[in-house]
């Protein structure tokens, strides 16, 4: 699946993320991103070819508020993310998290590890205290 994400440009990833977040047609995506209509349309084609989304072109017209004005236009293409698309986004997010640590120095990694270990210990202590409280409450 990472091969698929390697084929995607940043624009494609933005559109895929937008579809996953519920901006499911070209007009909504152009309104919420800096991409233009033809760019989103091309991304739809590319993402559909890679089986990351399913695209549907409804008939008729749609009336919406655009920039504060009521507009009627031909119904835009709709997209739904596929399970492969969801998997690709998840893998991309995991990869971005790994990249975040890749650029840290040895000292920064050691400090991060110590912080995480301290946080884990704090959480373990809280869970132990909570268990004691629950047991005490159940015995009353």
Short mmCIF file of C-alpha atoms in Angstrom, two decimals:
data_model
loop_
_atom_site.label_atom_id
_atom_site.label_comp_id
_atom_site.label_asym_id
_atom_site.label_seq_id
_atom_site.Cartn_x
_atom_site.Cartn_y
_atom_site.Cartn_z
CA UNK A 1 0.00 0.00 0.00
CA UNK A 2 2.91 2.38 0.59
CA UNK A 3 3.68 2.02 -3.11
CA UNK A 4 0.26 3.50 -3.78
CA UNK A 5 0.89 6.44 -1.46
CA UNK A 6 4.25 7.02 -3.15
CA UNK A 7 2.36 7.55 -6.43
CA UNK A 8 0.25 10.29 -4.89
CA UNK A 9 1.10 13.96 -4.99
CA UNK A 10 0.37 16.21 -2.03
CA UNK A 11 -2.75 17.43 -3.85
CA UNK A 12 -4.02 13.87 -4.16
CA UNK A 13 -3.45 13.27 -0.46
CA UNK A 14 -5.30 16.49 0.42
CA UNK A 15 -8.29 15.42 -1.68
CA UNK A 16 -8.29 11.90 -0.23
CA UNK A 17 -8.20 13.34 3.29
CA UNK A 18 -11.01 15.77 2.43
CA UNK A 19 -13.20 12.93 1.14
CA UNK A 20 -12.52 10.96 4.30
CA UNK A 21 -13.54 14.00 6.39
CA UNK A 22 -16.90 14.28 4.61
CA UNK A 23 -16.18 16.85 1.90
CA UNK A 24 -17.42 14.41 -0.66
CA UNK A 25 -17.85 16.43 -3.83
CA UNK A 26 -15.68 18.61 -6.02
CA UNK A 27 -17.40 21.86 -5.06
CA UNK A 28 -17.05 21.22 -1.30
CA UNK A 29 -13.37 20.35 -1.72
CA UNK A 30 -12.56 23.44 -3.78
CA UNK A 31 -14.38 25.53 -1.19
CA UNK A 32 -12.43 24.10 1.76
CA UNK A 33 -8.98 23.85 0.13
CA UNK A 34 -6.79 26.02 -2.06
CA UNK A 35 -7.24 23.62 -4.99
CA UNK A 36 -9.08 24.58 -8.14
CA UNK A 37 -11.92 22.67 -9.76
CA UNK A 38 -9.79 21.10 -12.50
CA UNK A 39 -7.15 20.00 -9.96
CA UNK A 40 -9.72 18.25 -7.77
CA UNK A 41 -11.28 16.66 -10.85
CA UNK A 42 -7.89 15.27 -11.89
CA UNK A 43 -7.29 14.00 -8.34
CA UNK A 44 -10.68 12.25 -8.40
CA UNK A 45 -9.70 10.47 -11.61
CA UNK A 46 -6.31 9.45 -10.25
CA UNK A 47 -7.66 8.30 -6.87
CA UNK A 48 -10.44 6.33 -8.55
CA UNK A 49 -7.93 4.62 -10.87
CA UNK A 50 -5.99 3.54 -7.77
CA UNK A 51 -9.24 2.25 -6.14
CA UNK A 52 -8.89 4.68 -3.23
CA UNK A 53 -12.26 6.35 -3.89
CA UNK A 54 -15.45 5.63 -5.81
CA UNK A 55 -16.73 8.51 -7.93
CA UNK A 56 -20.32 9.09 -8.99
CA UNK A 57 -21.68 11.83 -11.26
CA UNK A 58 -25.29 12.61 -10.28
CA UNK A 59 -27.71 14.08 -12.81
CA UNK A 60 -29.46 17.38 -12.38
CA UNK A 61 -28.62 20.58 -10.59
CA UNK A 62 -27.71 21.57 -7.05
CA UNK A 63 -28.47 24.82 -5.25
CA UNK A 64 -26.06 25.91 -2.52
CA UNK A 65 -24.72 28.98 -0.79
CA UNK A 66 -21.31 29.78 -2.26
CA UNK A 67 -19.41 32.74 -0.82
CA UNK A 68 -22.63 33.96 0.79
CA UNK A 69 -24.66 33.83 -2.44
CA UNK A 70 -27.25 31.29 -3.53
CA UNK A 71 -25.95 29.46 -6.61
CA UNK A 72 -27.44 26.77 -8.81
CA UNK A 73 -25.03 24.64 -10.79
CA UNK A 74 -24.73 21.22 -12.35
CA UNK A 75 -24.44 18.61 -9.59
CA UNK A 76 -20.74 18.01 -8.90
CA UNK A 77 -19.09 14.60 -8.86
CA UNK A 78 -19.38 12.83 -5.51
CA UNK A 79 -16.75 10.56 -4.01
CA UNK A 80 -16.71 7.94 -1.30
CA UNK A 81 -13.51 6.64 0.21
CA UNK A 82 -12.88 2.90 -0.15
CA UNK A 83 -11.40 0.59 2.44
CA UNK A 84 -8.14 0.77 0.47
CA UNK A 85 -8.29 4.55 0.69
CA UNK A 86 -8.79 4.42 4.46
CA UNK A 87 -5.88 2.01 4.78
CA UNK A 88 -3.66 4.24 2.64
CA UNK A 89 -4.47 7.30 4.78
CA UNK A 90 -3.76 5.37 7.97
CA UNK A 91 -0.40 4.17 6.67
CA UNK A 92 0.47 7.70 5.54
CA UNK A 93 -0.30 9.07 9.01
CA UNK A 94 1.87 6.36 10.62
CA UNK A 95 4.70 7.21 8.24
CA UNK A 96 4.42 10.91 9.06
CA UNK A 97 4.66 10.09 12.77
CA UNK A 98 7.83 8.08 12.14
CA UNK A 99 9.31 10.93 10.09
CA UNK A 100 8.73 13.23 13.04
CA UNK A 101 11.15 11.19 15.19
CA UNK A 102 13.64 10.52 12.40
CA UNK A 103 15.03 14.04 12.52
CA UNK A 104 15.62 14.09 16.28
CA UNK A 105 19.14 13.87 17.68
CA UNK A 106 20.20 11.04 19.99
CA UNK A 107 19.85 13.30 23.02
CA UNK A 108 16.34 14.39 21.97
CA UNK A 109 15.30 10.75 21.44
CA UNK A 110 16.61 9.80 24.89
CA UNK A 111 14.71 12.72 26.45
CA UNK A 112 11.51 11.76 24.58
CA UNK A 113 11.90 8.17 25.78
CA UNK A 114 12.33 9.32 29.38
CA UNK A 115 9.26 11.54 29.11
CA UNK A 116 7.22 8.64 27.72
CA UNK A 117 8.44 6.27 30.44
CA UNK A 118 7.52 8.82 33.12
CA UNK A 119 4.08 9.28 31.57
CA UNK A 120 3.55 5.50 31.45
CA UNK A 121 4.52 5.20 35.12
CA UNK A 122 2.17 8.05 36.06
CA UNK A 123 -0.68 6.33 34.19
CA UNK A 124 0.08 2.98 35.87
CA UNK A 125 -0.10 4.69 39.26
CA UNK A 126 -3.41 6.33 38.38
CA UNK A 127 -4.86 2.99 37.24
CA UNK A 128 -3.69 1.31 40.47
CA UNK A 129 -5.30 4.08 42.55
CA UNK A 130 -8.49 3.83 40.55
CA UNK A 131 -8.63 0.05 41.10
CA UNK A 132 -8.22 0.60 44.84
CA UNK A 133 -11.05 3.13 44.83
CA UNK A 134 -13.33 0.77 42.90
CA UNK A 135 -12.57 -2.15 45.21
CA UNK A 136 -13.15 0.03 48.27
CA UNK A 137 -16.43 1.26 46.82
CA UNK A 138 -17.57 -2.29 45.99
CA UNK A 139 -16.79 -3.53 49.50
CA UNK A 140 -18.79 -0.75 51.18
#
